[in-house]
N, CA and C of each residue as an Amber inpcrd file, in Angstrom:
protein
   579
  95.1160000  49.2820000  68.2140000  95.4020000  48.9520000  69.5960000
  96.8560000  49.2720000  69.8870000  96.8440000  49.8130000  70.8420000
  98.3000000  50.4270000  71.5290000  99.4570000  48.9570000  71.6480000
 100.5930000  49.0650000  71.3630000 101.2720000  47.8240000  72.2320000
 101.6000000  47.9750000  73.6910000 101.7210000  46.7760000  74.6340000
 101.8270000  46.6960000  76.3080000 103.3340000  46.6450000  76.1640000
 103.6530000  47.2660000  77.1710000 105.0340000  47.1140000  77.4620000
 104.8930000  46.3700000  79.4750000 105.6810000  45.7120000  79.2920000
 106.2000000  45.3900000  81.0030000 106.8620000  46.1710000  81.4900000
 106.7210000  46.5160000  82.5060000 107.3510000  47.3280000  83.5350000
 107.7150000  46.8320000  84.9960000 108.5090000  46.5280000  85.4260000
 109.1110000  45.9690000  86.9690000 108.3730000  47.2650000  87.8960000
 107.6490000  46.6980000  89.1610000 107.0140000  46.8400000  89.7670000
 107.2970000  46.2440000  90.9310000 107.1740000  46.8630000  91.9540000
 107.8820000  46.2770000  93.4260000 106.5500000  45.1320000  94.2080000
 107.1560000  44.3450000  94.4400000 106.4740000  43.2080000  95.1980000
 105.4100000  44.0500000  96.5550000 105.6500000  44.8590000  96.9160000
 104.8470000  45.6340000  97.9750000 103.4040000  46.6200000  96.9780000
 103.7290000  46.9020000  96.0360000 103.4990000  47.7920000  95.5340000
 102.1480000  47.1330000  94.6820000 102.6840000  46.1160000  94.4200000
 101.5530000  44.7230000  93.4160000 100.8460000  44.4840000  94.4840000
 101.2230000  44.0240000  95.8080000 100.4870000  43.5920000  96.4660000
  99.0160000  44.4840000  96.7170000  99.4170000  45.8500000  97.0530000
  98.9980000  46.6890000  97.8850000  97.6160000  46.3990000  96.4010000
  98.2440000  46.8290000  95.7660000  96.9330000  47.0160000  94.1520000
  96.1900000  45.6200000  94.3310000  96.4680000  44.5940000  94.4520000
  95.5800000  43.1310000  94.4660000  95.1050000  43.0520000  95.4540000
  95.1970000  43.8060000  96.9590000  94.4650000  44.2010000  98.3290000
  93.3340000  44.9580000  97.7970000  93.4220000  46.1730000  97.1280000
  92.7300000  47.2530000  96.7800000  91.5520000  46.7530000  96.0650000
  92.0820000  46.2280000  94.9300000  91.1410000  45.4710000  94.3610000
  90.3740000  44.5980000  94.7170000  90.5140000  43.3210000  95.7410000
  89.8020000  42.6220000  96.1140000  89.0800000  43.0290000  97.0700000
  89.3210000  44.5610000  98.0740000  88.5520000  45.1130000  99.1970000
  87.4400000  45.6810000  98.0010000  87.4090000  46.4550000  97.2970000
  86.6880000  47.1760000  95.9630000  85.6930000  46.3480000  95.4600000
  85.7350000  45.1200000  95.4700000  85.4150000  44.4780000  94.4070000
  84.8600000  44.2120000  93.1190000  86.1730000  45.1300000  92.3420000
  86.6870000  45.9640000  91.0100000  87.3780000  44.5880000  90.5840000
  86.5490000  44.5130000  89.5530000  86.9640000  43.3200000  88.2910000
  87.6550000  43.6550000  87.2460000  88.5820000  44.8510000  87.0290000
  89.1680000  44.9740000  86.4390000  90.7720000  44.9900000  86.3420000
  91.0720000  44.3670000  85.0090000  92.6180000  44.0420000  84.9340000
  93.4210000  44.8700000  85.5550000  94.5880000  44.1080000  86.4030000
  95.5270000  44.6420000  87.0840000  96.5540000  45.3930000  85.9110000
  96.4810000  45.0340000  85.0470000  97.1750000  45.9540000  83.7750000
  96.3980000  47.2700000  83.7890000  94.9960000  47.5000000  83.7690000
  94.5180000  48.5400000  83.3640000  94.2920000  49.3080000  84.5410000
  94.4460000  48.6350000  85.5250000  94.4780000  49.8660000  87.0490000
  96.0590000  50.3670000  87.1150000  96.9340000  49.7180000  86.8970000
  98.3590000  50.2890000  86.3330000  98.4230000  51.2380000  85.9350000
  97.6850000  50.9660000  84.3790000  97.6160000  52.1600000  83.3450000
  97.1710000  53.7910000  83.8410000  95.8460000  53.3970000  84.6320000
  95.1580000  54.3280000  84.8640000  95.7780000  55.1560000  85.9740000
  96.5200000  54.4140000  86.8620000  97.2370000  55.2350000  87.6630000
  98.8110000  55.7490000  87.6910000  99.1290000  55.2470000  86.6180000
 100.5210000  56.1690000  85.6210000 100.0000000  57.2630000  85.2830000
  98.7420000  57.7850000  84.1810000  97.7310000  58.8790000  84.1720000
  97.7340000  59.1540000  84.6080000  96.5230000  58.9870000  85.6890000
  96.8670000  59.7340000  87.2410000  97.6640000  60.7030000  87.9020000
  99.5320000  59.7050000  87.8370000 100.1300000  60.4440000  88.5500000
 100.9330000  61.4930000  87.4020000 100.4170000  61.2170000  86.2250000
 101.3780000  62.1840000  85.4060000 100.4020000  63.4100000  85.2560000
  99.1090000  63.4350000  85.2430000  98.3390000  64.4430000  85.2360000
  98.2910000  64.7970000  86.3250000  98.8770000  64.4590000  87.9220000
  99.0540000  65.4390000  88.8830000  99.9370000  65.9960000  88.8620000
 101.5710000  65.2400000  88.1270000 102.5310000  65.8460000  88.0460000
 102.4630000  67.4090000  87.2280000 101.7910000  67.0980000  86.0860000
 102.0570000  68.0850000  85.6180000 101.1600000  69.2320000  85.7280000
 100.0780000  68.8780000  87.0430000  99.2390000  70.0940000  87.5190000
 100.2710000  71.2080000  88.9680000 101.3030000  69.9770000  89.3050000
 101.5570000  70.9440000  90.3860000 102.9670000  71.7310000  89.3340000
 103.6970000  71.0050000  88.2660000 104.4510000  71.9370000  87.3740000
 103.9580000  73.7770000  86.8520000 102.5190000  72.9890000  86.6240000
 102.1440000  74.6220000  86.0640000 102.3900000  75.8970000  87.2700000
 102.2190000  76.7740000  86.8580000 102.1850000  77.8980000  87.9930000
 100.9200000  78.5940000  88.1920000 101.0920000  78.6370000  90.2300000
  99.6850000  78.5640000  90.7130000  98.6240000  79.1190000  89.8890000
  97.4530000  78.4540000  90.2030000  96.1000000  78.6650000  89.5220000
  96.5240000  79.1940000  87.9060000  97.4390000  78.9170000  87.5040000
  97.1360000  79.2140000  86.1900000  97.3410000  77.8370000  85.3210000
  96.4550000  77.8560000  84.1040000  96.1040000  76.5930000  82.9340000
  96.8970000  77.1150000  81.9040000  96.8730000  75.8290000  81.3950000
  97.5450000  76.1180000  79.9230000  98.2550000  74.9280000  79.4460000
  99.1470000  74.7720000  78.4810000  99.3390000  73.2500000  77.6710000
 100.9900000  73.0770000  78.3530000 101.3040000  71.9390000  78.0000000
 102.8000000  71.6610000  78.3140000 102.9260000  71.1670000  77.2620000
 104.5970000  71.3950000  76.1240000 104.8240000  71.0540000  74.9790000
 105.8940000  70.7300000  75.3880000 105.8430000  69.4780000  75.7900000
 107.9260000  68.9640000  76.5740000 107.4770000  69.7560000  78.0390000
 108.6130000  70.2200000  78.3430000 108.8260000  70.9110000  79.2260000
 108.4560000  72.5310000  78.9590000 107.8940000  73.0140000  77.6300000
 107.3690000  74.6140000  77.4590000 106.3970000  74.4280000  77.7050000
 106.1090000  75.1450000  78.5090000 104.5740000  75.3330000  79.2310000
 104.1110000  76.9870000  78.4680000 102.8070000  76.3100000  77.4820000
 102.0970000  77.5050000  77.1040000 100.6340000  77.9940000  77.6060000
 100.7400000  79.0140000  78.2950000  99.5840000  79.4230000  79.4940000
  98.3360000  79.9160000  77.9020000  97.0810000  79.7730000  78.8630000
  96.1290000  79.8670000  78.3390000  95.8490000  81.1300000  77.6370000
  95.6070000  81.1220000  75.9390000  95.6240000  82.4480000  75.5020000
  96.6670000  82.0280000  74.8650000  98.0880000  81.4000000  74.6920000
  99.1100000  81.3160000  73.6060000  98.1930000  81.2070000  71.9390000
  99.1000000  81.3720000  71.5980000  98.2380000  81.0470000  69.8860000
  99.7930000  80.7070000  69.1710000  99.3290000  79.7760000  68.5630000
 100.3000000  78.8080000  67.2560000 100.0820000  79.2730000  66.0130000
 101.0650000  79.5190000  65.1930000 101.3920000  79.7920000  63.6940000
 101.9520000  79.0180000  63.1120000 101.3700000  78.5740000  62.1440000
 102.1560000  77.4680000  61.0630000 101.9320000  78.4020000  59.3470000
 102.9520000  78.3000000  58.9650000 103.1400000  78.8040000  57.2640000
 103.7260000  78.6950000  56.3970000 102.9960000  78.7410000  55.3580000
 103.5060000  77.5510000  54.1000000 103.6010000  79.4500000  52.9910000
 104.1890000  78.9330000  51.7410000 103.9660000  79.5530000  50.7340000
 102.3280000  79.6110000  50.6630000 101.4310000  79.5040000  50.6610000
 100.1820000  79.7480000  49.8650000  99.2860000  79.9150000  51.3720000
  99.1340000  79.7210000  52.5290000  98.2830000  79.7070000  53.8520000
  99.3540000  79.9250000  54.7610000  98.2100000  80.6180000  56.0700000
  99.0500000  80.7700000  57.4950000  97.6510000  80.1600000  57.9230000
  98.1630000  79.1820000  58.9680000  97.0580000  78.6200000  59.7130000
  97.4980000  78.9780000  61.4950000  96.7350000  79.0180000  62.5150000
  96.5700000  79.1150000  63.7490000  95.8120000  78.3370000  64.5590000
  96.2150000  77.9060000  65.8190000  95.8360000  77.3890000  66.6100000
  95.8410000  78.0310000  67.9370000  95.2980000  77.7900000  68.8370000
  95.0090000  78.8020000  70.4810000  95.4980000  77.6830000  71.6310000
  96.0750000  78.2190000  72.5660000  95.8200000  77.1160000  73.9740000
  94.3740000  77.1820000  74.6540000  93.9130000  76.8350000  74.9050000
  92.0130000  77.1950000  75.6130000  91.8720000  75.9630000  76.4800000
  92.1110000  76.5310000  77.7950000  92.2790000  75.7700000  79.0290000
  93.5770000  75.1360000  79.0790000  93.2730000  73.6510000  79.0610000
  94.4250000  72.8680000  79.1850000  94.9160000  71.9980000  77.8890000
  94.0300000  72.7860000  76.9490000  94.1620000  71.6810000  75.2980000
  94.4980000  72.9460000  74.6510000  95.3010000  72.4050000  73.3800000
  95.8570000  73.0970000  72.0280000  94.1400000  72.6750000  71.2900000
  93.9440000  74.2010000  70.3610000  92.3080000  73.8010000  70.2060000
  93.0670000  74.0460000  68.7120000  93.0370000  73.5390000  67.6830000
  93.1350000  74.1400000  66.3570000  91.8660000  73.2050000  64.8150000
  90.6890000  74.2430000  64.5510000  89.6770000  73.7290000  64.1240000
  89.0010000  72.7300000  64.8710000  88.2160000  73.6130000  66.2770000
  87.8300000  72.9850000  66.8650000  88.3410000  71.3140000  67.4060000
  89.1440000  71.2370000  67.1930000  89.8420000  69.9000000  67.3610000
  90.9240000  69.7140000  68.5100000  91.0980000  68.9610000  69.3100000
  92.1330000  69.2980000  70.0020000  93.3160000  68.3060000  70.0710000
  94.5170000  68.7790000  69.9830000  95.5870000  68.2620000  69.0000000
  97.1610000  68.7130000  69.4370000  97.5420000  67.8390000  68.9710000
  99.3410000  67.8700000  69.9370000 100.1750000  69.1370000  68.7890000
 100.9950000  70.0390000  69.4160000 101.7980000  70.6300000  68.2820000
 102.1760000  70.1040000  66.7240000 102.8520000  68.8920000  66.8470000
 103.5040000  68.1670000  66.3430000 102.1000000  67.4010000  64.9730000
 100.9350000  67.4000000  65.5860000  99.8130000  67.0140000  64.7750000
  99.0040000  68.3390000  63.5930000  99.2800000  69.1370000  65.0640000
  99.1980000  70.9650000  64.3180000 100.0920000  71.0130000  62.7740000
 100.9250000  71.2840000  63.1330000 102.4580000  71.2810000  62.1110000
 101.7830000  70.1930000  60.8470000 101.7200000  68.8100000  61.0490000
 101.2340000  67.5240000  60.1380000  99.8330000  68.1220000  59.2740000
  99.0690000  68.4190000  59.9870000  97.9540000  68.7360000  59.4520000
  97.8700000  69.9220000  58.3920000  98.8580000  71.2740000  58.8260000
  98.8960000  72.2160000  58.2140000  99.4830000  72.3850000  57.1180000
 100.7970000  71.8220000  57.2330000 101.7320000  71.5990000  55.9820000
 101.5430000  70.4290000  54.8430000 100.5380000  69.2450000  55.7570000
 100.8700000  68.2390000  54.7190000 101.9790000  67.1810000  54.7940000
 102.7110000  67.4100000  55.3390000 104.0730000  66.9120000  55.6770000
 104.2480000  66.5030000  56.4280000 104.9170000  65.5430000  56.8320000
 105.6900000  65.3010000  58.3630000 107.0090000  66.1490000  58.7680000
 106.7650000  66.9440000  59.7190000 108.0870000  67.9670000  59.8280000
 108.4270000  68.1830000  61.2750000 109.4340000  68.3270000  61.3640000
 109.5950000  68.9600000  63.2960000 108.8210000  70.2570000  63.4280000
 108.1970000  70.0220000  64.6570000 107.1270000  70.5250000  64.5040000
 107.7680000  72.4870000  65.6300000 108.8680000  71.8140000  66.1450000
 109.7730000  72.7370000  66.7870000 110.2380000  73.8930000  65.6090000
 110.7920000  73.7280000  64.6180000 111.3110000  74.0520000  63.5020000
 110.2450000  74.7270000  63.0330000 108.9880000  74.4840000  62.9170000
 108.1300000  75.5500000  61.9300000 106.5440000  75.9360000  62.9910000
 106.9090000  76.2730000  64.1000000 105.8000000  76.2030000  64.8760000
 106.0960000  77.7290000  65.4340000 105.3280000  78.6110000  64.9900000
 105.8090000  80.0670000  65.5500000 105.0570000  79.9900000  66.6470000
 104.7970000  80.9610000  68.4360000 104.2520000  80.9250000  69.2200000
 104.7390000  82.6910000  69.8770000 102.9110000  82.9960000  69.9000000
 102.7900000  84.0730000  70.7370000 101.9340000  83.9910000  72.0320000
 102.6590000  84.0790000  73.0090000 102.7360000  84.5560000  74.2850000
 101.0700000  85.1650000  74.3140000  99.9640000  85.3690000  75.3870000
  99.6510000  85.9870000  75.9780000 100.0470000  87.2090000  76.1590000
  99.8700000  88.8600000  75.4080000  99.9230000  89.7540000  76.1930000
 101.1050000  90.6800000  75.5330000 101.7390000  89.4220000  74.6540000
 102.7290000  89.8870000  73.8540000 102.2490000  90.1660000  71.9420000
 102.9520000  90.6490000  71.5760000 103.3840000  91.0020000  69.9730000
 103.8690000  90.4670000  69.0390000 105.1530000  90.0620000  69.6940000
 106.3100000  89.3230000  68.6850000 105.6630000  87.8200000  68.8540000
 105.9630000  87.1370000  67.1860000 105.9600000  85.5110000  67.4310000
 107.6890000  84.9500000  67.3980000 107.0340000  84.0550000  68.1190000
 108.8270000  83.2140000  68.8360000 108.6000000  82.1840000  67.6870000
 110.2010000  81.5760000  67.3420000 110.1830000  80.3070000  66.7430000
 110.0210000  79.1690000  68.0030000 109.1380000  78.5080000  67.8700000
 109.3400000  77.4110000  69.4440000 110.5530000  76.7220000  69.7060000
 111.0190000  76.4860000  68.4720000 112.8070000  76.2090000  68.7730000
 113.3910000  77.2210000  69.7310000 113.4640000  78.4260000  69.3830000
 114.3920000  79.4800000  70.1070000 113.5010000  78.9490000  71.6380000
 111.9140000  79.3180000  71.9120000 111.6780000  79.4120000  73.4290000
 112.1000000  78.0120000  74.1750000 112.1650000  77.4110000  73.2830000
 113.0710000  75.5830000  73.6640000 114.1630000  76.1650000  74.6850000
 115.0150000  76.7840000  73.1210000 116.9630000  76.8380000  73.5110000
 116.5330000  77.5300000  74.8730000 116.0430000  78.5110000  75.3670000
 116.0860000  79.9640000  75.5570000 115.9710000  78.7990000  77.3280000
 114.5680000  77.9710000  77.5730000 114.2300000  77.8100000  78.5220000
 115.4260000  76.3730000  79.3060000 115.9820000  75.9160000  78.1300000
 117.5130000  74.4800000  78.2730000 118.2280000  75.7540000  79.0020000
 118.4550000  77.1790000  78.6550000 119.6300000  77.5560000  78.9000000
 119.4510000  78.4950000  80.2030000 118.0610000  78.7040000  80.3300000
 117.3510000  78.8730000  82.0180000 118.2430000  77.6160000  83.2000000
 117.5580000  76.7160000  82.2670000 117.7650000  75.3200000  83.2320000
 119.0610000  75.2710000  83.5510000 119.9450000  74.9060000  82.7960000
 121.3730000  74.8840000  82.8460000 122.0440000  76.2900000  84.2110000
 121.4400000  77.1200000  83.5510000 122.0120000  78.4080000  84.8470000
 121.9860000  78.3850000  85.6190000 120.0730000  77.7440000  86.1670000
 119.5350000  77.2520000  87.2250000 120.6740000  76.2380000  88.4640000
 120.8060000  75.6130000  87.3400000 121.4950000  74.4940000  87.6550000
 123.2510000  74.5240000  88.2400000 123.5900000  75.2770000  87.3920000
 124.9810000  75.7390000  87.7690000 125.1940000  76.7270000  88.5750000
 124.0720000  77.3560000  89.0050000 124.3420000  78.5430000  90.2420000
 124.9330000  78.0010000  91.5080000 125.4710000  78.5240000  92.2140000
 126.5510000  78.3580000  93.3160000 125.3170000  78.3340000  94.3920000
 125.3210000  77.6260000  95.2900000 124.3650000  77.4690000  96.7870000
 124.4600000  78.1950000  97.4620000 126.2280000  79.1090000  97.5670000
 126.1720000  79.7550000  98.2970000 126.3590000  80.8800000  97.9580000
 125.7080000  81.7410000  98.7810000 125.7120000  83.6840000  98.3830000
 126.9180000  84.0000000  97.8930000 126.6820000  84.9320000  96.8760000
 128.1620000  85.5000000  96.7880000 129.0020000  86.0160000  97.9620000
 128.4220000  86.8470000  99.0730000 129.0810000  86.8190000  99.3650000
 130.3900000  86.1670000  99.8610000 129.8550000  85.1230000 100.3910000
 130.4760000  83.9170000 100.9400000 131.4080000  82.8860000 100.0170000
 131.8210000  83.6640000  99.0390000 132.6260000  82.8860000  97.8400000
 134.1640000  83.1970000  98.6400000 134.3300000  81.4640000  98.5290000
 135.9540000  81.4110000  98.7280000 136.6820000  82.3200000  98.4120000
 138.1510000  82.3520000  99.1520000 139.1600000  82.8350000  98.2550000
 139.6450000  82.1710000  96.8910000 140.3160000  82.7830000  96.3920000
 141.0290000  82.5030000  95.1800000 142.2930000  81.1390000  94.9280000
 142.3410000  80.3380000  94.5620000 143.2070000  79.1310000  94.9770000
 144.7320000  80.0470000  94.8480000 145.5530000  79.6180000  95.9230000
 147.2030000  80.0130000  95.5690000 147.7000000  79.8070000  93.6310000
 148.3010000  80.5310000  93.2710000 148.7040000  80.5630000  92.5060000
 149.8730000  78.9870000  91.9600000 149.6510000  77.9800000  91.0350000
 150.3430000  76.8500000  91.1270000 151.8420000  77.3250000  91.0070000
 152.5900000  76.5150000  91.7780000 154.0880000  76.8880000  91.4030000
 154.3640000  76.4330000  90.0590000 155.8080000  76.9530000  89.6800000
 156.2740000  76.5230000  88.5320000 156.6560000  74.9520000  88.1650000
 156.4430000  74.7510000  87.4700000 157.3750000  72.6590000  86.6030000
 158.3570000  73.4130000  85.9630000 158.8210000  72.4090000  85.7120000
 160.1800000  72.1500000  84.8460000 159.2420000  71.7710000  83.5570000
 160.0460000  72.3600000  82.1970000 159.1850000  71.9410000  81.3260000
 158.9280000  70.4720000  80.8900000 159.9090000  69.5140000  81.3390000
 159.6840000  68.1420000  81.0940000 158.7050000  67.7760000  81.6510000
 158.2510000  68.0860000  82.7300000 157.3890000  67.6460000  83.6740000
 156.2110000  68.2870000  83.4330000 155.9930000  69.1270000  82.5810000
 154.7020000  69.6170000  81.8320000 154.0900000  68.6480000  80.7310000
 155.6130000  68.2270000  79.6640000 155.0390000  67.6000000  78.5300000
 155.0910000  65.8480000  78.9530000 155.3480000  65.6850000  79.7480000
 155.7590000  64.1630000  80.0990000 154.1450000  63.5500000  81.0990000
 153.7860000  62.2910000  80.1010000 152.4840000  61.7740000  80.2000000
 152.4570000  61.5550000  81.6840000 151.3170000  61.7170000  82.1490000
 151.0150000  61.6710000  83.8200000 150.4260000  59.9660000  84.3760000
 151.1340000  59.6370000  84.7940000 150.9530000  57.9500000  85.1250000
 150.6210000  57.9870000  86.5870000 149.1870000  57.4780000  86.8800000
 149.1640000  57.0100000  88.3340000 149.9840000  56.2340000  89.3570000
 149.6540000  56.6350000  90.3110000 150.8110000  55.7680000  91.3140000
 150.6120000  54.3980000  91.6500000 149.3950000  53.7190000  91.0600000
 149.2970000  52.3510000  91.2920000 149.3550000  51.4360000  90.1040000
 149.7440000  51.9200000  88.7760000 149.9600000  51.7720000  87.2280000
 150.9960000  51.9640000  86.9010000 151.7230000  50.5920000  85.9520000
 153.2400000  51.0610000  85.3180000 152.7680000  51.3610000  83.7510000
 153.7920000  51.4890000  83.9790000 153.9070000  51.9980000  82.0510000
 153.8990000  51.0780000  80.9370000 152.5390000  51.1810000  79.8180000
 152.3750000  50.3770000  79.2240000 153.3000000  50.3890000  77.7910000
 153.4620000  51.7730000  77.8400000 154.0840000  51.8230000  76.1200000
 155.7030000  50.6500000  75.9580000 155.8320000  50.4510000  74.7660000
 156.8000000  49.8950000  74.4060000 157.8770000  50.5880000  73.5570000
 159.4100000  50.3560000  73.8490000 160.3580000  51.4530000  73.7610000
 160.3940000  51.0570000  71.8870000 160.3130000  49.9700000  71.4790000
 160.2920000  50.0520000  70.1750000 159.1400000  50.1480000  69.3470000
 158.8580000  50.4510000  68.2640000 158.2100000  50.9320000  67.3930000
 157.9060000  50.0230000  65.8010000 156.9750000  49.7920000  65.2190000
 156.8140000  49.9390000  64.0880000 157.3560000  49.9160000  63.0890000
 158.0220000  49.5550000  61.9520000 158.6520000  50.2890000  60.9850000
 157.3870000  50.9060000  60.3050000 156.6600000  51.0610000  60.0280000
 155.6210000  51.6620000  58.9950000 155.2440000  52.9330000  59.9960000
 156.1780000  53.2040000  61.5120000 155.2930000  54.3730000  62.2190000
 156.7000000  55.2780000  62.1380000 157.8490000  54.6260000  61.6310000
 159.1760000  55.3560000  61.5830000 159.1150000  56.7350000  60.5690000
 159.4560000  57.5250000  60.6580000 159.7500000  58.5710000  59.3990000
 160.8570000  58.3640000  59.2370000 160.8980000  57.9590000  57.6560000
 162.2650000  58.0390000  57.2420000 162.8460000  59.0340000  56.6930000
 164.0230000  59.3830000  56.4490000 165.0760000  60.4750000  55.8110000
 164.7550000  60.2670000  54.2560000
């Protein structure tokens, strides 16, 4: 049996579910209509993630379209697994990467680390680590791209004027903060002659 965890839930939100239920008149635990509709919304989530009309598995955030195939290999066997529809199928069984990897080796291992994956359509097998890094460093680009067109990129900031070199190496103290250090010192922080 799974363990329950609590979860905070909005007073509108409980209500609306104990309305539902008593219009229904569905005798089942307000825990397990919860449950069922966390499911729900994570299996819609991750139907409108995929791309249109096409199936296939989500491993994290790598989405492997239907037709991928999995490699696992040891010294003595290479074993394989397929995506087929929306499940990882490996010996008729259908099974999480990470169970793939367990089953094949024997071992408990990251399943990122020894999980080769070919593409649909392609040749080469990927380490699923690399299509990991490869798709973090999509995201990140994604992410850091500028909103606005290049063209429309500012000018260049003025060039800063010059300091005095004291005023380079000398600690920068806010204007609403005095100075905490103390002018004497330590003997054990002294260098002696």
């Amino acid at each position: 049996m799974t363990p329950n965890l609590c979860i905070a839930i909005s007073a509108p939100t409980l209500r609306a579910l104990f309305d539902f239920q008593s219009e229904h008149d569905q005798e089942a635990d307000p825990a397990d209509l919860a449950d069922r509709a966390i499911r729900d919304w994570l299996h819609y989530q991750r139907e409108l993630a995929k791309p249109a009309g096409q199936r296939g598995y989500f491993w994290k955030k790598l989405f492997l379209p239907d037709g991928t195939r999995l490699r696992v290999s040891n010294h003595m066997t290479t074993r394989y697994a397929a995506v087929v529809g929306d499940d990882l199928v490996y010996e008729s069984m259908t099974i999480s990467p990470n169970r793939f990897a367990q089953m094949t080796l024997g071992s408990a291992r990251n399943a990122w680390e020894v999980v080769y994956v070919q593409m649909p359509g392609q040749r080469e097998w990927k380490l699923a680590l690399r299509l990991r890094y490869a798709l973090e460093a999509d995201e990140r680009r994604a992410a850091n791209r500028p909103a606005t067109p290049p063209s429309a990129v500012a000018p260049p900031p003025a060039a800063p004027r010059a300091l005095p070199i004291a005023t380079l190496h000398a600690p920068q103290l806010r204007p609403d903060c005095e100075e905490r250090r103390k002018a004497c010192r330590r003997a054990e922080d002294l260098l002696l002659d």
